[in-house]
mmCIF file of C-alpha atoms in Angstrom:
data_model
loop_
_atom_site.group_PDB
_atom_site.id
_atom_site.type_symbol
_atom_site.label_atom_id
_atom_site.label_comp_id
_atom_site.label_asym_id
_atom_site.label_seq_id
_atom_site.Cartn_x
_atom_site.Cartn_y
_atom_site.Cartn_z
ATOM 1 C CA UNK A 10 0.000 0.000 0.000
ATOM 2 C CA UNK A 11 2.672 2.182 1.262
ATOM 3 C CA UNK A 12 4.281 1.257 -2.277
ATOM 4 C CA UNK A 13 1.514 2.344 -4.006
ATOM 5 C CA UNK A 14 1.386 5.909 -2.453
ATOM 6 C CA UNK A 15 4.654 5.998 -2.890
ATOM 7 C CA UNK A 16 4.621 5.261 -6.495
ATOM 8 C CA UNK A 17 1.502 7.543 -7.284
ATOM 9 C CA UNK A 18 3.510 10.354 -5.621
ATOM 10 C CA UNK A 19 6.625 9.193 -8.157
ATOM 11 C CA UNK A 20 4.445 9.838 -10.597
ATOM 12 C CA UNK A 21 3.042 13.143 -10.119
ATOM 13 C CA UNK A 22 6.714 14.560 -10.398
ATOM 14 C CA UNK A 23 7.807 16.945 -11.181
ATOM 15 C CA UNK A 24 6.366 18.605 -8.252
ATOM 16 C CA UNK A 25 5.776 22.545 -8.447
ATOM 17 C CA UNK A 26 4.232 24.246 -6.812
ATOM 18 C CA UNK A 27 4.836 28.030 -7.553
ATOM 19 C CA UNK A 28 4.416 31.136 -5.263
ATOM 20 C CA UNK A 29 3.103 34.527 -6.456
ATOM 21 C CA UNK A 30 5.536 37.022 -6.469
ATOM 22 C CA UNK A 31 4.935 37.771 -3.017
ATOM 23 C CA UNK A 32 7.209 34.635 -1.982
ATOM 24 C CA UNK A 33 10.024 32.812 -4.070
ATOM 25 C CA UNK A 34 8.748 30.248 -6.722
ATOM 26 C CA UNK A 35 9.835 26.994 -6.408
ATOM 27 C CA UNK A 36 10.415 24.014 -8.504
ATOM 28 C CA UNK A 37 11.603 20.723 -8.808
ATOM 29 C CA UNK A 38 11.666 18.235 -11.627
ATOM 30 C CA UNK A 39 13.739 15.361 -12.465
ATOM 31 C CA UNK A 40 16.187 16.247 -15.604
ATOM 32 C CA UNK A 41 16.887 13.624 -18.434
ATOM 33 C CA UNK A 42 19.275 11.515 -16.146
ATOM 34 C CA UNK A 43 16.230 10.690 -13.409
ATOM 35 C CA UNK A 44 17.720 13.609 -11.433
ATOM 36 C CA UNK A 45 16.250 16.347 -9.573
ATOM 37 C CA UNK A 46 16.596 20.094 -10.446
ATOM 38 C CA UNK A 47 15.575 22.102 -7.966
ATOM 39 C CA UNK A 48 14.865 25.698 -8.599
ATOM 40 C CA UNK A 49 15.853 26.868 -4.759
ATOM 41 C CA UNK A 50 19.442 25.212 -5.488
ATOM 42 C CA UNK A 51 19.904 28.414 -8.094
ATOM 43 C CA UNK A 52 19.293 31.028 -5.455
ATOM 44 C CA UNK A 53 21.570 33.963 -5.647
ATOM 45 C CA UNK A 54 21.685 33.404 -9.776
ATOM 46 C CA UNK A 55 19.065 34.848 -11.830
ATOM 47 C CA UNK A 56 17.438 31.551 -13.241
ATOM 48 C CA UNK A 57 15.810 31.491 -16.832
ATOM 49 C CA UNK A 58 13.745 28.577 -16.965
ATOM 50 C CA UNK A 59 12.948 28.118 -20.681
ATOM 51 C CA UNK A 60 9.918 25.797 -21.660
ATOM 52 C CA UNK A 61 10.502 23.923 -24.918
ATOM 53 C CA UNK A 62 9.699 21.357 -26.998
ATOM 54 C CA UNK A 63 11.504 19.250 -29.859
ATOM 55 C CA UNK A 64 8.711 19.332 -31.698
ATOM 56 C CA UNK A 65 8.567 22.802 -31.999
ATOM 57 C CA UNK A 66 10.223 24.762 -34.229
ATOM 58 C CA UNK A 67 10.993 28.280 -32.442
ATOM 59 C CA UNK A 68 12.233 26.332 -29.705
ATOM 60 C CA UNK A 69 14.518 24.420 -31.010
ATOM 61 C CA UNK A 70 15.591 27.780 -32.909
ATOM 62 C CA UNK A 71 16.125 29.197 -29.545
ATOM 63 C CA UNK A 72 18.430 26.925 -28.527
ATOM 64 C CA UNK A 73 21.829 28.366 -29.966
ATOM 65 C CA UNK A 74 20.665 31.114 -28.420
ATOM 66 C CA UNK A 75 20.116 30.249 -25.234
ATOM 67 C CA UNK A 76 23.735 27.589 -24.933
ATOM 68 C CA UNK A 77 25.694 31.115 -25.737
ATOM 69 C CA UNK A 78 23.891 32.855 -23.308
ATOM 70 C CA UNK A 79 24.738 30.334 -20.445
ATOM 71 C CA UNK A 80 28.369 30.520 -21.385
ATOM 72 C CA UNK A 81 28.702 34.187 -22.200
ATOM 73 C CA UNK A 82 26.666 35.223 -18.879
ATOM 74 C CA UNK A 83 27.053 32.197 -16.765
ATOM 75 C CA UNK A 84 30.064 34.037 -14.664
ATOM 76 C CA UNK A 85 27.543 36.659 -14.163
ATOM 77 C CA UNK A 86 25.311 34.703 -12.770
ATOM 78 C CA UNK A 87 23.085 33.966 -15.531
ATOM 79 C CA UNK A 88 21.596 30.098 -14.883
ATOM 80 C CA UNK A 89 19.143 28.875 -17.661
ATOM 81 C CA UNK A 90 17.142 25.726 -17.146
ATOM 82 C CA UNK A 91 15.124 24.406 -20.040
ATOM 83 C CA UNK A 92 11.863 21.843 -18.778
ATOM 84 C CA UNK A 93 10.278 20.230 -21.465
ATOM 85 C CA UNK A 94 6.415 20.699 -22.632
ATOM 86 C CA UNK A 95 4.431 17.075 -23.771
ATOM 87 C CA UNK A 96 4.053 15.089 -25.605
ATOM 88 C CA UNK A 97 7.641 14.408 -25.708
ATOM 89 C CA UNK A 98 9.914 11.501 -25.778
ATOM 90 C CA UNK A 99 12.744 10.762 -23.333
ATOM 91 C CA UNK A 100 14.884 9.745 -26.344
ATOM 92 C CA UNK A 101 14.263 12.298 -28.509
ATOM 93 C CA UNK A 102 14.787 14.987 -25.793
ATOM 94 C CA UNK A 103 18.651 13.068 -25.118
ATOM 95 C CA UNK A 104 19.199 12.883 -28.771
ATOM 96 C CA UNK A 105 18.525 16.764 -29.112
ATOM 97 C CA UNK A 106 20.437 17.803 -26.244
ATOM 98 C CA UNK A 107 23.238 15.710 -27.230
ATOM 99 C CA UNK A 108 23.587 16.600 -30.859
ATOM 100 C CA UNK A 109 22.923 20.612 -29.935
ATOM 101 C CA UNK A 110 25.628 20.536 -26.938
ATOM 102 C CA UNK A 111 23.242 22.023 -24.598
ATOM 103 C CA UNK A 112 25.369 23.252 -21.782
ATOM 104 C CA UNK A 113 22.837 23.522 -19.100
ATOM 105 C CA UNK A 114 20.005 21.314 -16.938
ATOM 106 C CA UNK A 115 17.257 19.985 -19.203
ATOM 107 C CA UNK A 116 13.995 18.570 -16.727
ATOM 108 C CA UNK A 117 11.237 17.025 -17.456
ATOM 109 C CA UNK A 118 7.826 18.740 -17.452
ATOM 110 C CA UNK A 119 4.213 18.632 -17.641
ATOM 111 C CA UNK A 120 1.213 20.757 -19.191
ATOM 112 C CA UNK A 121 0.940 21.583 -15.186
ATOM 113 C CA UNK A 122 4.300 22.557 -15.006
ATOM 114 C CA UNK A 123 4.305 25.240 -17.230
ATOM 115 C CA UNK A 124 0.490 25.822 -16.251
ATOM 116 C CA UNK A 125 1.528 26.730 -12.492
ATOM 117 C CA UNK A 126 4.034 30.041 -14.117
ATOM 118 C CA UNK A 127 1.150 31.170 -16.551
ATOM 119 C CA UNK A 128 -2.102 30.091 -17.976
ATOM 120 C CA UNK A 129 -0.377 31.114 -22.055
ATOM 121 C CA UNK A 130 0.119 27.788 -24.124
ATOM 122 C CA UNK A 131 2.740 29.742 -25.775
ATOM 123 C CA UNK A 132 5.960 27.767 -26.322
ATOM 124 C CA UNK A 133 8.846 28.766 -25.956
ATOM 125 C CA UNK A 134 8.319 30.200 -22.868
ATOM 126 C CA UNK A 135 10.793 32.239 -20.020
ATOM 127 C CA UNK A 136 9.960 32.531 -16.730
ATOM 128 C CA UNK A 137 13.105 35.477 -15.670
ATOM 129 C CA UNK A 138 13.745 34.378 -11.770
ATOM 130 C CA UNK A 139 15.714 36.809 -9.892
ATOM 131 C CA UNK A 140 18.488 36.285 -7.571
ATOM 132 C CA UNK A 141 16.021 36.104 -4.462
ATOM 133 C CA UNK A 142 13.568 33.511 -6.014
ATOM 134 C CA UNK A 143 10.961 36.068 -7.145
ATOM 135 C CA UNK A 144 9.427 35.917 -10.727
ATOM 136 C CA UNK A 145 10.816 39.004 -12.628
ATOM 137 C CA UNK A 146 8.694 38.415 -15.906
ATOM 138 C CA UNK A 147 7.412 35.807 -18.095
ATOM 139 C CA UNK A 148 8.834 36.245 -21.522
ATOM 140 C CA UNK A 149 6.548 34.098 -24.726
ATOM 141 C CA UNK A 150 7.888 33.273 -27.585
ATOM 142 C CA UNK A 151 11.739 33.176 -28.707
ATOM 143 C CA UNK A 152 13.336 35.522 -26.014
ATOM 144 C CA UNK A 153 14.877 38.662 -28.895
ATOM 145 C CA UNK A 154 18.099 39.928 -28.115
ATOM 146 C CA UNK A 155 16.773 43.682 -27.416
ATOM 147 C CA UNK A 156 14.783 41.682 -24.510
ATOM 148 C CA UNK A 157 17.765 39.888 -23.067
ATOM 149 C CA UNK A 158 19.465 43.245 -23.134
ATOM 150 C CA UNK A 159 16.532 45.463 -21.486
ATOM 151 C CA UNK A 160 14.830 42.857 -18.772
ATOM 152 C CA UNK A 161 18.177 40.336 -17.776
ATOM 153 C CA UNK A 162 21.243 42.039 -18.469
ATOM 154 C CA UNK A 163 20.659 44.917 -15.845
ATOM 155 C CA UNK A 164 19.811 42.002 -13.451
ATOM 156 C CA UNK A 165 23.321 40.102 -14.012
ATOM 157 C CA UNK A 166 26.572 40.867 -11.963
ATOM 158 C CA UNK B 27 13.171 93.397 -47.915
ATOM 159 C CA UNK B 28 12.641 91.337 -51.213
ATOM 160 C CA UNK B 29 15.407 88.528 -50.575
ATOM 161 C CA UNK B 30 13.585 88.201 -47.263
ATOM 162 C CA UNK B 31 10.610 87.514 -48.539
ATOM 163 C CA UNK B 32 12.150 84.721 -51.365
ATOM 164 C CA UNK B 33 14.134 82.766 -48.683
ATOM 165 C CA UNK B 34 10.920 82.957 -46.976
ATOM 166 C CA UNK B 35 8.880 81.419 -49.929
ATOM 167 C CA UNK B 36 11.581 78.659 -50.649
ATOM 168 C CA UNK B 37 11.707 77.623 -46.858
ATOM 169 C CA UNK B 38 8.265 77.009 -47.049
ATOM 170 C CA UNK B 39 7.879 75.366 -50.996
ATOM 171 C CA UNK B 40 11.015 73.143 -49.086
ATOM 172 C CA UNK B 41 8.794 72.728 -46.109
ATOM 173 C CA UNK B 42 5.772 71.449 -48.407
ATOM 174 C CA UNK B 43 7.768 69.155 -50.416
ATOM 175 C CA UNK B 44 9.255 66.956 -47.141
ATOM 176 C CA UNK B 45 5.831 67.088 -45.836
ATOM 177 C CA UNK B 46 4.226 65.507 -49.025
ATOM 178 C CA UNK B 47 7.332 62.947 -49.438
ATOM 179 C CA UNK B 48 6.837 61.746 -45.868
ATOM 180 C CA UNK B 49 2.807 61.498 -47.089
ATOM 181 C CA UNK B 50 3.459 59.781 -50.278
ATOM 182 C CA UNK B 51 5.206 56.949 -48.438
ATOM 183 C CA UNK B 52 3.169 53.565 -49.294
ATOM 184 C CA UNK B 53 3.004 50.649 -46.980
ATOM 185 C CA UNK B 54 3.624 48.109 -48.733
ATOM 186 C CA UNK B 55 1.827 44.312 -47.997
ATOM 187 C CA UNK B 56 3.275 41.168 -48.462
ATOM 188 C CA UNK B 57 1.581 37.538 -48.256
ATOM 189 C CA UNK B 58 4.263 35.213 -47.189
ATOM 190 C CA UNK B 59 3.938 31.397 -46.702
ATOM 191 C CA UNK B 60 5.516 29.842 -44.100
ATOM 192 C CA UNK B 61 6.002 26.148 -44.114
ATOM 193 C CA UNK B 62 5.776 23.943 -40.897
ATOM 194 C CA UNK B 63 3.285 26.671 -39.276
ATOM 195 C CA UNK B 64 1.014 24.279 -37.968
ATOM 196 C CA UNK B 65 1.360 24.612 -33.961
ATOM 197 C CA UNK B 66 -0.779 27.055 -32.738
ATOM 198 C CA UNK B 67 1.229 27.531 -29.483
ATOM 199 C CA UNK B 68 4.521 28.000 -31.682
ATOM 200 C CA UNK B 69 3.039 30.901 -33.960
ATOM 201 C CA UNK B 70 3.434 33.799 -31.218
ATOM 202 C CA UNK B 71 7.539 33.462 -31.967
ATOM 203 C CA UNK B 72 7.028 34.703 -35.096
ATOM 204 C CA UNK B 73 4.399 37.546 -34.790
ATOM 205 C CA UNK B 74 6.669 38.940 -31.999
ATOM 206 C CA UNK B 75 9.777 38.551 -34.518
ATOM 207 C CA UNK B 76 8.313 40.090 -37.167
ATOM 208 C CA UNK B 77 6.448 42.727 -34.912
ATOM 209 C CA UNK B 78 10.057 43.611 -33.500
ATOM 210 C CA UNK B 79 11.638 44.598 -37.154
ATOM 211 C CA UNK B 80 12.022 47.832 -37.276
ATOM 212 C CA UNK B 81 9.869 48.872 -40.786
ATOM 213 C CA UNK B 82 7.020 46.752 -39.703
ATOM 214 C CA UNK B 83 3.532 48.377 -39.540
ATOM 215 C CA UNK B 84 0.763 44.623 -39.053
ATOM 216 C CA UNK B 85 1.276 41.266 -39.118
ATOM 217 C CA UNK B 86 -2.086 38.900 -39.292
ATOM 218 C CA UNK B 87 -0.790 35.122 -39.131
ATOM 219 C CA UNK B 88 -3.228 32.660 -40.958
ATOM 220 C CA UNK B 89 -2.582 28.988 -39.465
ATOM 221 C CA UNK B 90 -4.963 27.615 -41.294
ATOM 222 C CA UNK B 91 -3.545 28.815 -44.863
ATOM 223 C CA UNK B 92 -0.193 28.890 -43.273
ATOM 224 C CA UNK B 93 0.506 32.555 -44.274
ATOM 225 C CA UNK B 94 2.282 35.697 -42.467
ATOM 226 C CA UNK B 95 0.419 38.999 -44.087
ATOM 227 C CA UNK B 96 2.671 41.840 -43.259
ATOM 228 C CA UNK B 97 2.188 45.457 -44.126
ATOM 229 C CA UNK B 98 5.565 47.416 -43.962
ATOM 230 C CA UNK B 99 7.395 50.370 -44.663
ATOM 231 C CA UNK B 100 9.615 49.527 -47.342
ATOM 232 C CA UNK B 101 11.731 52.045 -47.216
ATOM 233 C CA UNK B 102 12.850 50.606 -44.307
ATOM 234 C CA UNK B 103 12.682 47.035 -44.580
ATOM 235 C CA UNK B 104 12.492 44.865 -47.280
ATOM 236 C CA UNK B 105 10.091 41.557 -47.952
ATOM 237 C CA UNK B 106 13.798 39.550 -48.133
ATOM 238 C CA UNK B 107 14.244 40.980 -44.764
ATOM 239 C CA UNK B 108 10.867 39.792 -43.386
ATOM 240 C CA UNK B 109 11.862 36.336 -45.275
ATOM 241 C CA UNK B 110 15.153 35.959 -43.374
ATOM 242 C CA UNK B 111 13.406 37.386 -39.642
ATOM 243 C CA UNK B 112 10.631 33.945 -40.013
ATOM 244 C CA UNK B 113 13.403 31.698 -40.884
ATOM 245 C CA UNK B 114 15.584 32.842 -37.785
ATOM 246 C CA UNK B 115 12.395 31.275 -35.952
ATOM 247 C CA UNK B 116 12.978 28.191 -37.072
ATOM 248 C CA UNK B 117 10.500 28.281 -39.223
ATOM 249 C CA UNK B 118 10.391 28.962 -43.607
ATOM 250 C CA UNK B 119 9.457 31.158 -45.984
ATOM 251 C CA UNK B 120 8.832 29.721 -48.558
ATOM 252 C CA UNK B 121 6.928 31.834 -51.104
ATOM 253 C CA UNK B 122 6.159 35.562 -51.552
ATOM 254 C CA UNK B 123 2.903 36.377 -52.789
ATOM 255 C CA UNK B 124 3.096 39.843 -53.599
ATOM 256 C CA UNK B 125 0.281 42.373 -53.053
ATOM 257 C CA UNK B 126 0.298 46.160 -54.667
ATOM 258 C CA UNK B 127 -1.659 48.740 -52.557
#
């Protein structure tokens, strides 16, 4: 029985469960090696978790973007996390992080995920976390450069 | 008195003419087809790309037809331009489907 609880709580991972701005958001999903990410082990960075997809096209786009970001800005204290929207394969999600060299955490989402940051189907998504947990903005679509430079860049070391 | 009176008359014959160029410029509207635009959740990417050229006046994005209709100024971009901002979304032009106006 105990198994079983166990198991359907297994399951329902990744567990979120997201403040309002009033208090730090917090999340934790596993990432594409059964590991857990957990948002609150990024505090002091300023965290851009990035919803994506393989099947879709401006995310994968994206991408490139966001891998020279992380090592441009990472000394800053830039972190980005990219959590992956459904349907979506374990495989394929290894294969593309493999072959594009992503050089940051990839987890493993759900529709409620990405439901708990904002209601918008919109992918890609970027939820802009600031270096005391708090939700600085929610950016849809591919994050532009003049965006990077106007909303994160002032926030960065 | 009288040279006065001409520089007057040519500033404002000079002012006249910049005001009617600036009037005569046309937007122009282009009907572009974008192929894989079939995810309605991945469409904002390229509204917002397009949107952010500088040049660009409306963009209307038909899924169904799979289409970007963009009006522009094109003295300041061109429909190449708007071509190469929808690719850079991972997305392609395709076609151009030129409209006069």
């Amino acid at each position: 029985m105990n198994k079983k609880l166990i198991g359907a709580l297994l399951f329902l991972l990744p567990v979120v469960t997201l403040g309002q701005n009033s208090r730090p958001a917090q999340l934790t999903v596993k990432d594409i090696q059964g590991r857990h990410i957990r948002l609150s082990d990024y505090r002091g960075k300023v965290v851009l978790v990035n919803f994506w997809a393989t099947w879709c096209p401006p995310c994968r786009a994206e991408i490139p973007d966001l891998i020279r970001l992380q090592r441009d800005y990472g000394r800053r204290g830039l972190q980005v996390i990219g959590v992956t929207y459904p349907p979506q394969k374990l495989e394929e999600v290894r294969g593309f992080v493999r072959r594009a060299k992503v050089n940051y955490p990839i987890g493993l989402g759900t529709k409620e995920t990405k439901s708990l940051f904002s209601p918008s189907e919109t992918l890609p998504m970027t939820v802009v976390i600031g270096t005391d947990g708090r939700i600085r903005d929610i950016i849809e679509g591919i994050l532009l450069a003049e965006e990077f430079e106007q909303k994160i860049k002032p926030m960065l070391k | 008195m009288k040279s006065k009176s001409i520089v007057l008359v040519t500033a404002v014959i000079l002012m006249i003419a910049f005001t009617s160029i600036g009037a005569l410029a046309i937007t122009k509207k282009s009907t572009i087809r974008v192929e894989g635009m079939k995810c309605s959740k991945c469409t904002a990417s390229v509204e917002k790309a397009l949107k952010a050229t500088p040049g660009v006046e409306r963009v209307e994005l038909n899924l169904e037809r799979k289409e970007a209709v963009v009006e522009y100024d094109d003295a300041k971009v061109t429909e190449s331009k708007l071509r190469e901002v929808i690719n850079a979304t991972g997305f392609k032009a395709v076609e151009e489907k030129p409209d006069s106006q």
